[in-house]
Amino acid sequence: MKFSLPRQALLLAALALLPAVGQAIYFRDKISWQSPIPPSEMVSVDQAREWGDSAIWIDARPDEQFARDHVPGAILLNEDRWNELLPQFLAVWSPGKRIVVYCSAQSCDLAREVAERLRKEAQLSDVFVLEGGWEGWLKKNR
Amino acid sequence: MVKSFVWRILDFIIAAIFIYAGVLKVLDPVQLAHDIEHYQILPWAVGVGLAFYLPWLEIFCGLALIFRLFYRGALAILTALVVIFLVATIAAKVRGLDITCGCFGHASQNWSFPTHLALDLAILVALAALCYCSVARARANASPTLTS
């Protein structure tokens, strides 16, 4: 059975589609097709503020941006100095507290990565990423 | 005889690279979707679709090279994938994006841009050589009198 090159390529492309669809169905609860962060792992500025003292705010931006300005009471915890800053954060964290992580804007990825590491490496639950990030917070607090 | 053995070895090396890369990515499609997102070229939903699809395409093409089934089709797809990836990587670098390619899962996270580029170019050269060999073989088969 001999196939032309385009037909061979098409057949391979179609074959690869089968397990891909199966895997997409299997992972349907683990990834959102609408946004990089599942809605259940996000929190709006208003909601986070309502949590008051039961929430700890984490600034995942680089040191210099944190030094310039940050959400009052926020703790610096970025990936550049993760090993150094994580123990400092854990010292002020207590069970039952919600964690709100933010970076510069909705499109930045630092908050998601820090939130992911807190869940995986520090085994913490109730970790949320702030919708709109620092820019979103500024809009609501100007 | 020795020559065809060498080409076959190259088949296996390229196949192994793509199967290895594919399997690593199949294990963590969520991370791959985020790696694709870092390029800031495609909408998120398209990136998610590719994160599920591309690793399997790499694995199937790698297997096709090993078993010589749909061989030319696999070479064409892999060459196209590497070219697209190279262009996307260079475009990201030009736009000043700090990206991890995600090509080999977490193993490639700390690779520098020149390392990415060198590896991709080496794979592209190897694929081009295999394409050339495949065409030459097809021509020789089509006109056996020329080779005898």
PDB file of C-alpha atoms in Angstrom:
ATOM      1  CA  MET A   1       0.000   0.000   0.000  1.00  0.00           C
ATOM      2  CA  LYS A   2       1.698   3.184  -1.190  1.00  0.00           C
ATOM      3  CA  PHE A   3       0.520   6.665  -0.211  1.00  0.00           C
ATOM      4  CA  SER A   4       1.609   9.999  -1.584  1.00  0.00           C
ATOM      5  CA  LEU A   5       3.504  12.325   0.754  1.00  0.00           C
ATOM      6  CA  PRO A   6       0.542  14.633   1.522  1.00  0.00           C
ATOM      7  CA  ARG A   7      -1.673  11.628   2.176  1.00  0.00           C
ATOM      8  CA  GLN A   8       0.927  10.116   4.522  1.00  0.00           C
ATOM      9  CA  ALA A   9       1.190  13.406   6.405  1.00  0.00           C
ATOM     10  CA  LEU A  10      -2.583  13.717   6.642  1.00  0.00           C
ATOM     11  CA  LEU A  11      -2.948  10.175   7.935  1.00  0.00           C
ATOM     12  CA  LEU A  12      -0.312  10.730  10.621  1.00  0.00           C
ATOM     13  CA  ALA A  13      -1.940  14.030  11.583  1.00  0.00           C
ATOM     14  CA  ALA A  14      -5.328  12.307  11.854  1.00  0.00           C
ATOM     15  CA  LEU A  15      -3.919   9.404  13.871  1.00  0.00           C
ATOM     16  CA  ALA A  16      -2.348  11.769  16.389  1.00  0.00           C
ATOM     17  CA  LEU A  17      -5.718  13.446  16.832  1.00  0.00           C
ATOM     18  CA  LEU A  18      -7.258  10.347  18.421  1.00  0.00           C
ATOM     19  CA  PRO A  19      -5.153  10.113  21.613  1.00  0.00           C
ATOM     20  CA  ALA A  20      -5.052  13.922  21.786  1.00  0.00           C
ATOM     21  CA  VAL A  21      -8.852  14.088  21.971  1.00  0.00           C
ATOM     22  CA  GLY A  22      -8.862  11.324  24.587  1.00  0.00           C
ATOM     23  CA  GLN A  23      -6.302  13.175  26.665  1.00  0.00           C
ATOM     24  CA  ALA A  24      -8.189  16.469  26.343  1.00  0.00           C
ATOM     25  CA  ILE A  25     -11.284  14.749  27.717  1.00  0.00           C
ATOM     26  CA  TYR A  26      -9.259  13.194  30.544  1.00  0.00           C
ATOM     27  CA  PHE A  27      -7.769  16.585  31.476  1.00  0.00           C
ATOM     28  CA  ARG A  28     -11.032  18.548  31.119  1.00  0.00           C
ATOM     29  CA  ASP A  29     -11.136  19.417  34.829  1.00  0.00           C
ATOM     30  CA  LYS A  30      -7.440  20.245  35.107  1.00  0.00           C
ATOM     31  CA  ILE A  31      -7.215  22.974  32.476  1.00  0.00           C
ATOM     32  CA  SER A  32      -9.530  25.712  31.302  1.00  0.00           C
ATOM     33  CA  TRP A  33      -9.893  26.432  27.594  1.00  0.00           C
ATOM     34  CA  GLN A  34     -11.024  29.986  28.361  1.00  0.00           C
ATOM     35  CA  SER A  35      -8.193  31.261  30.532  1.00  0.00           C
ATOM     36  CA  PRO A  36      -4.703  30.132  31.645  1.00  0.00           C
ATOM     37  CA  ILE A  37      -5.948  30.084  35.222  1.00  0.00           C
ATOM     38  CA  PRO A  38      -9.118  28.093  36.043  1.00  0.00           C
ATOM     39  CA  PRO A  39     -11.892  30.362  37.385  1.00  0.00           C
ATOM     40  CA  SER A  40     -11.934  28.394  40.655  1.00  0.00           C
ATOM     41  CA  GLU A  41      -8.331  29.501  41.303  1.00  0.00           C
ATOM     42  CA  MET A  42      -8.978  33.217  40.727  1.00  0.00           C
ATOM     43  CA  VAL A  43     -10.367  35.874  42.979  1.00  0.00           C
ATOM     44  CA  SER A  44     -11.593  39.389  42.184  1.00  0.00           C
ATOM     45  CA  VAL A  45     -10.185  42.439  43.965  1.00  0.00           C
ATOM     46  CA  ASP A  46     -13.543  43.066  45.698  1.00  0.00           C
ATOM     47  CA  GLN A  47     -13.844  39.476  46.896  1.00  0.00           C
ATOM     48  CA  ALA A  48     -10.264  39.403  48.163  1.00  0.00           C
ATOM     49  CA  ARG A  49     -10.773  42.663  50.067  1.00  0.00           C
ATOM     50  CA  GLU A  50     -13.894  41.223  51.685  1.00  0.00           C
ATOM     51  CA  TRP A  51     -11.758  38.441  53.127  1.00  0.00           C
ATOM     52  CA  GLY A  52      -9.973  41.087  55.221  1.00  0.00           C
ATOM     53  CA  ASP A  53      -7.516  39.709  57.759  1.00  0.00           C
ATOM     54  CA  SER A  54      -8.275  36.120  56.830  1.00  0.00           C
ATOM     55  CA  ALA A  55      -6.266  36.617  53.637  1.00  0.00           C
ATOM     56  CA  ILE A  56      -2.540  36.981  53.113  1.00  0.00           C
ATOM     57  CA  TRP A  57      -1.473  38.946  50.065  1.00  0.00           C
ATOM     58  CA  ILE A  58       1.595  37.841  48.148  1.00  0.00           C
ATOM     59  CA  ASP A  59       3.427  40.032  45.670  1.00  0.00           C
ATOM     60  CA  ALA A  60       5.029  37.784  43.041  1.00  0.00           C
ATOM     61  CA  ARG A  61       6.673  40.610  41.103  1.00  0.00           C
ATOM     62  CA  PRO A  62      10.445  41.248  41.057  1.00  0.00           C
ATOM     63  CA  ASP A  63      12.001  42.961  44.104  1.00  0.00           C
ATOM     64  CA  GLU A  64      12.329  46.417  42.533  1.00  0.00           C
ATOM     65  CA  GLN A  65       8.635  46.566  41.558  1.00  0.00           C
ATOM     66  CA  PHE A  66       7.635  45.496  45.064  1.00  0.00           C
ATOM     67  CA  ALA A  67       9.937  48.148  46.533  1.00  0.00           C
ATOM     68  CA  ARG A  68       8.315  50.845  44.355  1.00  0.00           C
ATOM     69  CA  ASP A  69       4.802  50.082  45.578  1.00  0.00           C
ATOM     70  CA  HIS A  70       2.629  47.162  46.615  1.00  0.00           C
ATOM     71  CA  VAL A  71      -0.685  46.212  48.184  1.00  0.00           C
ATOM     72  CA  PRO A  72      -0.555  47.296  51.860  1.00  0.00           C
ATOM     73  CA  GLY A  73       0.516  44.368  53.993  1.00  0.00           C
ATOM     74  CA  ALA A  74       1.560  42.238  51.024  1.00  0.00           C
ATOM     75  CA  ILE A  75       4.515  39.910  51.423  1.00  0.00           C
ATOM     76  CA  LEU A  76       7.171  39.619  48.758  1.00  0.00           C
ATOM     77  CA  LEU A  77       7.501  36.093  47.361  1.00  0.00           C
ATOM     78  CA  ASN A  78       8.901  35.814  43.876  1.00  0.00           C
ATOM     79  CA  GLU A  79      10.619  33.035  41.986  1.00  0.00           C
ATOM     80  CA  ASP A  80      13.941  34.908  41.771  1.00  0.00           C
ATOM     81  CA  ARG A  81      14.501  34.469  45.520  1.00  0.00           C
ATOM     82  CA  TRP A  82      12.055  31.636  46.197  1.00  0.00           C
ATOM     83  CA  ASN A  83      14.247  29.652  48.601  1.00  0.00           C
ATOM     84  CA  GLU A  84      15.067  32.724  50.646  1.00  0.00           C
ATOM     85  CA  LEU A  85      11.569  34.250  50.728  1.00  0.00           C
ATOM     86  CA  LEU A  86       9.418  31.149  51.185  1.00  0.00           C
ATOM     87  CA  PRO A  87      10.463  30.557  54.828  1.00  0.00           C
ATOM     88  CA  GLN A  88       9.730  34.234  55.585  1.00  0.00           C
ATOM     89  CA  PHE A  89       6.239  33.814  54.146  1.00  0.00           C
ATOM     90  CA  LEU A  90       5.614  30.531  55.965  1.00  0.00           C
ATOM     91  CA  ALA A  91       6.573  32.223  59.232  1.00  0.00           C
ATOM     92  CA  VAL A  92       3.583  34.567  58.950  1.00  0.00           C
ATOM     93  CA  TRP A  93       1.189  32.087  57.365  1.00  0.00           C
ATOM     94  CA  SER A  94      -1.255  30.210  59.564  1.00  0.00           C
ATOM     95  CA  PRO A  95      -3.684  27.382  58.681  1.00  0.00           C
ATOM     96  CA  GLY A  96      -7.069  28.529  57.446  1.00  0.00           C
ATOM     97  CA  LYS A  97      -5.749  31.718  55.887  1.00  0.00           C
ATOM     98  CA  ARG A  98      -6.505  32.334  52.234  1.00  0.00           C
ATOM     99  CA  ILE A  99      -3.587  33.323  50.047  1.00  0.00           C
ATOM    100  CA  VAL A 100      -4.010  35.945  47.324  1.00  0.00           C
ATOM    101  CA  VAL A 101      -1.129  36.105  44.830  1.00  0.00           C
ATOM    102  CA  TYR A 102      -0.714  38.914  42.335  1.00  0.00           C
ATOM    103  CA  CYS A 103       1.744  40.088  39.715  1.00  0.00           C
ATOM    104  CA  SER A 104       1.720  43.184  37.530  1.00  0.00           C
ATOM    105  CA  ALA A 105      -1.342  42.577  35.330  1.00  0.00           C
ATOM    106  CA  GLN A 106      -3.858  40.018  34.141  1.00  0.00           C
ATOM    107  CA  SER A 107      -1.508  38.905  31.366  1.00  0.00           C
ATOM    108  CA  CYS A 108       1.536  38.242  33.577  1.00  0.00           C
ATOM    109  CA  ASP A 109       2.353  34.690  34.526  1.00  0.00           C
ATOM    110  CA  LEU A 110       4.363  35.156  37.727  1.00  0.00           C
ATOM    111  CA  ALA A 111       1.358  34.979  40.057  1.00  0.00           C
ATOM    112  CA  ARG A 112       0.148  31.742  38.497  1.00  0.00           C
ATOM    113  CA  GLU A 113       3.599  30.198  38.803  1.00  0.00           C
ATOM    114  CA  VAL A 114       4.029  31.259  42.444  1.00  0.00           C
ATOM    115  CA  ALA A 115       0.492  30.028  43.256  1.00  0.00           C
ATOM    116  CA  GLU A 116       1.294  26.713  41.568  1.00  0.00           C
ATOM    117  CA  ARG A 117       4.507  26.311  43.558  1.00  0.00           C
ATOM    118  CA  LEU A 118       2.742  27.137  46.827  1.00  0.00           C
ATOM    119  CA  ARG A 119       0.222  24.382  46.095  1.00  0.00           C
ATOM    120  CA  LYS A 120       2.767  21.815  44.916  1.00  0.00           C
ATOM    121  CA  GLU A 121       5.905  22.529  46.934  1.00  0.00           C
ATOM    122  CA  ALA A 122       4.501  24.065  50.112  1.00  0.00           C
ATOM    123  CA  GLN A 123       1.368  21.867  49.999  1.00  0.00           C
ATOM    124  CA  LEU A 124      -0.873  24.863  50.711  1.00  0.00           C
ATOM    125  CA  SER A 125      -4.524  25.029  49.718  1.00  0.00           C
ATOM    126  CA  ASP A 126      -6.762  28.077  49.344  1.00  0.00           C
ATOM    127  CA  VAL A 127      -4.273  29.788  47.042  1.00  0.00           C
ATOM    128  CA  PHE A 128      -5.852  32.262  44.616  1.00  0.00           C
ATOM    129  CA  VAL A 129      -4.566  34.484  41.825  1.00  0.00           C
ATOM    130  CA  LEU A 130      -5.831  38.074  41.845  1.00  0.00           C
ATOM    131  CA  GLU A 131      -7.859  39.019  38.770  1.00  0.00           C
ATOM    132  CA  GLY A 132      -6.189  41.932  36.978  1.00  0.00           C
ATOM    133  CA  GLY A 133      -3.114  41.734  39.206  1.00  0.00           C
ATOM    134  CA  TRP A 134      -1.510  44.901  40.593  1.00  0.00           C
ATOM    135  CA  GLU A 135      -3.094  47.005  37.817  1.00  0.00           C
ATOM    136  CA  GLY A 136      -6.524  45.679  38.754  1.00  0.00           C
ATOM    137  CA  TRP A 137      -5.919  46.475  42.409  1.00  0.00           C
ATOM    138  CA  LEU A 138      -4.760  50.023  41.543  1.00  0.00           C
ATOM    139  CA  LYS A 139      -7.911  50.669  39.479  1.00  0.00           C
ATOM    140  CA  LYS A 140     -10.122  49.770  42.422  1.00  0.00           C
ATOM    141  CA  ASN A 141      -8.064  51.701  44.965  1.00  0.00           C
ATOM    142  CA  ARG A 142      -7.345  55.008  43.243  1.00  0.00           C
TER     143      ARG A 142
ATOM    144  CA  MET B   1      25.365  -1.101   2.850  1.00  0.00           C
ATOM    145  CA  VAL B   2      27.350   0.867   5.454  1.00  0.00           C
ATOM    146  CA  LYS B   3      25.798   4.048   4.101  1.00  0.00           C
ATOM    147  CA  SER B   4      22.241   2.825   4.528  1.00  0.00           C
ATOM    148  CA  PHE B   5      23.138   1.621   8.027  1.00  0.00           C
ATOM    149  CA  VAL B   6      24.326   5.126   8.914  1.00  0.00           C
ATOM    150  CA  TRP B   7      21.072   6.656   7.571  1.00  0.00           C
ATOM    151  CA  ARG B   8      19.098   4.146   9.603  1.00  0.00           C
ATOM    152  CA  ILE B   9      20.997   5.106  12.744  1.00  0.00           C
ATOM    153  CA  LEU B  10      20.167   8.745  12.031  1.00  0.00           C
ATOM    154  CA  ASP B  11      16.499   7.719  11.646  1.00  0.00           C
ATOM    155  CA  PHE B  12      16.590   6.168  15.089  1.00  0.00           C
ATOM    156  CA  ILE B  13      18.348   9.137  16.706  1.00  0.00           C
ATOM    157  CA  ILE B  14      15.829  11.639  15.315  1.00  0.00           C
ATOM    158  CA  ALA B  15      12.935   9.329  16.161  1.00  0.00           C
ATOM    159  CA  ALA B  16      14.230   8.897  19.719  1.00  0.00           C
ATOM    160  CA  ILE B  17      14.540  12.663  20.199  1.00  0.00           C
ATOM    161  CA  PHE B  18      10.946  13.293  19.087  1.00  0.00           C
ATOM    162  CA  ILE B  19       9.476  10.337  20.973  1.00  0.00           C
ATOM    163  CA  TYR B  20      11.319  11.395  24.133  1.00  0.00           C
ATOM    164  CA  ALA B  21      10.209  15.020  23.734  1.00  0.00           C
ATOM    165  CA  GLY B  22       6.656  13.912  22.955  1.00  0.00           C
ATOM    166  CA  VAL B  23       6.353  11.591  25.947  1.00  0.00           C
ATOM    167  CA  LEU B  24       7.681  14.268  28.337  1.00  0.00           C
ATOM    168  CA  LYS B  25       5.065  16.695  27.057  1.00  0.00           C
ATOM    169  CA  VAL B  26       2.223  14.172  27.023  1.00  0.00           C
ATOM    170  CA  LEU B  27       2.810  13.757  30.763  1.00  0.00           C
ATOM    171  CA  ASP B  28       2.250  17.466  31.447  1.00  0.00           C
ATOM    172  CA  PRO B  29       0.027  19.112  28.816  1.00  0.00           C
ATOM    173  CA  VAL B  30      -0.953  21.880  31.248  1.00  0.00           C
ATOM    174  CA  GLN B  31       2.655  23.045  31.516  1.00  0.00           C
ATOM    175  CA  LEU B  32       3.049  22.836  27.737  1.00  0.00           C
ATOM    176  CA  ALA B  33      -0.048  25.009  27.256  1.00  0.00           C
ATOM    177  CA  HIS B  34       1.556  27.634  29.491  1.00  0.00           C
ATOM    178  CA  ASP B  35       4.863  27.314  27.625  1.00  0.00           C
ATOM    179  CA  ILE B  36       3.020  27.947  24.343  1.00  0.00           C
ATOM    180  CA  GLU B  37       1.244  30.898  25.967  1.00  0.00           C
ATOM    181  CA  HIS B  38       4.631  32.474  26.777  1.00  0.00           C
ATOM    182  CA  TYR B  39       5.287  32.937  23.052  1.00  0.00           C
ATOM    183  CA  GLN B  40       2.295  35.329  22.960  1.00  0.00           C
ATOM    184  CA  ILE B  41       1.439  34.350  19.400  1.00  0.00           C
ATOM    185  CA  LEU B  42      -1.688  32.221  19.719  1.00  0.00           C
ATOM    186  CA  PRO B  43      -4.913  32.611  21.676  1.00  0.00           C
ATOM    187  CA  TRP B  44      -4.983  30.563  24.873  1.00  0.00           C
ATOM    188  CA  ALA B  45      -7.586  28.073  23.576  1.00  0.00           C
ATOM    189  CA  VAL B  46      -5.483  27.317  20.483  1.00  0.00           C
ATOM    190  CA  GLY B  47      -2.436  26.806  22.703  1.00  0.00           C
ATOM    191  CA  VAL B  48      -4.380  24.329  24.849  1.00  0.00           C
ATOM    192  CA  GLY B  49      -5.446  22.414  21.745  1.00  0.00           C
ATOM    193  CA  LEU B  50      -1.848  22.290  20.519  1.00  0.00           C
ATOM    194  CA  ALA B  51      -0.629  21.208  23.953  1.00  0.00           C
ATOM    195  CA  PHE B  52      -2.806  18.119  23.671  1.00  0.00           C
ATOM    196  CA  TYR B  53      -2.109  17.491  19.994  1.00  0.00           C
ATOM    197  CA  LEU B  54       1.561  18.271  19.237  1.00  0.00           C
ATOM    198  CA  PRO B  55       3.168  15.751  21.627  1.00  0.00           C
ATOM    199  CA  TRP B  56       1.151  12.897  20.084  1.00  0.00           C
ATOM    200  CA  LEU B  57       2.039  14.097  16.601  1.00  0.00           C
ATOM    201  CA  GLU B  58       5.723  14.006  17.552  1.00  0.00           C
ATOM    202  CA  ILE B  59       5.383  10.505  18.993  1.00  0.00           C
ATOM    203  CA  PHE B  60       3.527   9.146  15.961  1.00  0.00           C
ATOM    204  CA  CYS B  61       6.029  10.721  13.565  1.00  0.00           C
ATOM    205  CA  GLY B  62       8.920   9.299  15.594  1.00  0.00           C
ATOM    206  CA  LEU B  63       7.357   5.828  15.438  1.00  0.00           C
ATOM    207  CA  ALA B  64       6.794   6.282  11.709  1.00  0.00           C
ATOM    208  CA  LEU B  65      10.514   6.928  11.257  1.00  0.00           C
ATOM    209  CA  ILE B  66      11.415   3.808  13.222  1.00  0.00           C
ATOM    210  CA  PHE B  67       8.969   1.499  11.451  1.00  0.00           C
ATOM    211  CA  ARG B  68       9.359   3.224   8.071  1.00  0.00           C
ATOM    212  CA  LEU B  69       5.608   3.535   7.803  1.00  0.00           C
ATOM    213  CA  PHE B  70       4.408   6.823   6.278  1.00  0.00           C
ATOM    214  CA  TYR B  71       8.095   7.689   6.407  1.00  0.00           C
ATOM    215  CA  ARG B  72       8.117  10.656   4.034  1.00  0.00           C
ATOM    216  CA  GLY B  73       4.971  12.082   5.589  1.00  0.00           C
ATOM    217  CA  ALA B  74       6.591  11.912   9.028  1.00  0.00           C
ATOM    218  CA  LEU B  75       9.752  13.621   7.762  1.00  0.00           C
ATOM    219  CA  ALA B  76       7.672  16.388   6.187  1.00  0.00           C
ATOM    220  CA  ILE B  77       5.665  16.976   9.376  1.00  0.00           C
ATOM    221  CA  LEU B  78       8.712  16.964  11.656  1.00  0.00           C
ATOM    222  CA  THR B  79      10.616  19.322   9.360  1.00  0.00           C
ATOM    223  CA  ALA B  80       7.637  21.693   9.289  1.00  0.00           C
ATOM    224  CA  LEU B  81       7.327  21.528  13.096  1.00  0.00           C
ATOM    225  CA  VAL B  82      11.005  22.350  13.630  1.00  0.00           C
ATOM    226  CA  VAL B  83      10.906  25.233  11.126  1.00  0.00           C
ATOM    227  CA  ILE B  84       7.775  26.708  12.737  1.00  0.00           C
ATOM    228  CA  PHE B  85       9.299  26.297  16.180  1.00  0.00           C
ATOM    229  CA  LEU B  86      12.560  27.957  15.077  1.00  0.00           C
ATOM    230  CA  VAL B  87      10.701  30.932  13.608  1.00  0.00           C
ATOM    231  CA  ALA B  88       8.540  31.271  16.742  1.00  0.00           C
ATOM    232  CA  THR B  89      11.604  31.084  19.010  1.00  0.00           C
ATOM    233  CA  ILE B  90      13.518  33.710  17.042  1.00  0.00           C
ATOM    234  CA  ALA B  91      10.423  35.944  16.872  1.00  0.00           C
ATOM    235  CA  ALA B  92       9.997  35.652  20.639  1.00  0.00           C
ATOM    236  CA  LYS B  93      13.645  36.533  21.195  1.00  0.00           C
ATOM    237  CA  VAL B  94      13.381  39.542  18.869  1.00  0.00           C
ATOM    238  CA  ARG B  95      10.327  40.748  20.834  1.00  0.00           C
ATOM    239  CA  GLY B  96      12.344  40.455  24.034  1.00  0.00           C
ATOM    240  CA  LEU B  97      10.272  37.634  25.523  1.00  0.00           C
ATOM    241  CA  ASP B  98      11.949  35.474  28.126  1.00  0.00           C
ATOM    242  CA  ILE B  99      10.614  32.058  27.171  1.00  0.00           C
ATOM    243  CA  THR B 100      11.227  28.454  28.001  1.00  0.00           C
ATOM    244  CA  CYS B 101      10.529  26.417  24.903  1.00  0.00           C
ATOM    245  CA  GLY B 102       8.991  23.486  26.741  1.00  0.00           C
ATOM    246  CA  CYS B 103      10.348  21.192  24.038  1.00  0.00           C
ATOM    247  CA  PHE B 104      11.742  18.722  26.549  1.00  0.00           C
ATOM    248  CA  GLY B 105       9.473  19.458  29.490  1.00  0.00           C
ATOM    249  CA  HIS B 106      11.265  20.620  32.623  1.00  0.00           C
ATOM    250  CA  ALA B 107      14.589  19.316  31.285  1.00  0.00           C
ATOM    251  CA  SER B 108      14.819  22.248  28.868  1.00  0.00           C
ATOM    252  CA  GLN B 109      13.629  24.952  31.247  1.00  0.00           C
ATOM    253  CA  ASN B 110      17.062  26.344  31.959  1.00  0.00           C
ATOM    254  CA  TRP B 111      18.483  26.095  28.473  1.00  0.00           C
ATOM    255  CA  SER B 112      19.807  29.305  27.012  1.00  0.00           C
ATOM    256  CA  PHE B 113      18.593  30.712  23.711  1.00  0.00           C
ATOM    257  CA  PRO B 114      21.782  29.675  21.824  1.00  0.00           C
ATOM    258  CA  THR B 115      21.396  26.111  23.165  1.00  0.00           C
ATOM    259  CA  HIS B 116      17.809  25.968  21.879  1.00  0.00           C
ATOM    260  CA  LEU B 117      18.864  27.354  18.552  1.00  0.00           C
ATOM    261  CA  ALA B 118      21.843  25.019  18.161  1.00  0.00           C
ATOM    262  CA  LEU B 119      19.782  21.923  18.981  1.00  0.00           C
ATOM    263  CA  ASP B 120      16.953  22.922  16.647  1.00  0.00           C
ATOM    264  CA  LEU B 121      19.345  23.686  13.814  1.00  0.00           C
ATOM    265  CA  ALA B 122      21.115  20.350  14.316  1.00  0.00           C
ATOM    266  CA  ILE B 123      17.758  18.519  14.194  1.00  0.00           C
ATOM    267  CA  LEU B 124      16.753  20.510  11.112  1.00  0.00           C
ATOM    268  CA  VAL B 125      20.001  19.612   9.330  1.00  0.00           C
ATOM    269  CA  ALA B 126      19.515  15.937  10.221  1.00  0.00           C
ATOM    270  CA  LEU B 127      15.914  16.017   8.962  1.00  0.00           C
ATOM    271  CA  ALA B 128      17.009  17.723   5.745  1.00  0.00           C
ATOM    272  CA  ALA B 129      19.652  15.008   5.261  1.00  0.00           C
ATOM    273  CA  LEU B 130      17.035  12.282   5.800  1.00  0.00           C
ATOM    274  CA  CYS B 131      14.655  13.995   3.344  1.00  0.00           C
ATOM    275  CA  TYR B 132      17.465  14.168   0.773  1.00  0.00           C
ATOM    276  CA  CYS B 133      18.329  10.507   1.317  1.00  0.00           C
ATOM    277  CA  SER B 134      14.666   9.518   1.034  1.00  0.00           C
ATOM    278  CA  VAL B 135      14.242  11.386  -2.256  1.00  0.00           C
ATOM    279  CA  ALA B 136      17.477   9.919  -3.637  1.00  0.00           C
ATOM    280  CA  ARG B 137      16.343   6.427  -2.656  1.00  0.00           C
ATOM    281  CA  ALA B 138      12.946   6.939  -4.283  1.00  0.00           C
ATOM    282  CA  ARG B 139      14.619   8.104  -7.492  1.00  0.00           C
ATOM    283  CA  ALA B 140      16.999   5.158  -7.492  1.00  0.00           C
ATOM    284  CA  ASN B 141      14.061   2.765  -7.023  1.00  0.00           C
ATOM    285  CA  ALA B 142      12.140   4.471  -9.818  1.00  0.00           C
ATOM    286  CA  SER B 143      15.045   4.078 -12.268  1.00  0.00           C
ATOM    287  CA  PRO B 144      17.038   0.995 -11.235  1.00  0.00           C
ATOM    288  CA  THR B 145      19.106   1.009 -14.414  1.00  0.00           C
ATOM    289  CA  LEU B 146      20.845   4.186 -13.326  1.00  0.00           C
ATOM    290  CA  THR B 147      22.148   2.627 -10.159  1.00  0.00           C
ATOM    291  CA  SER B 148      23.224  -0.700 -11.547  1.00  0.00           C
TER     292      SER B 148
END
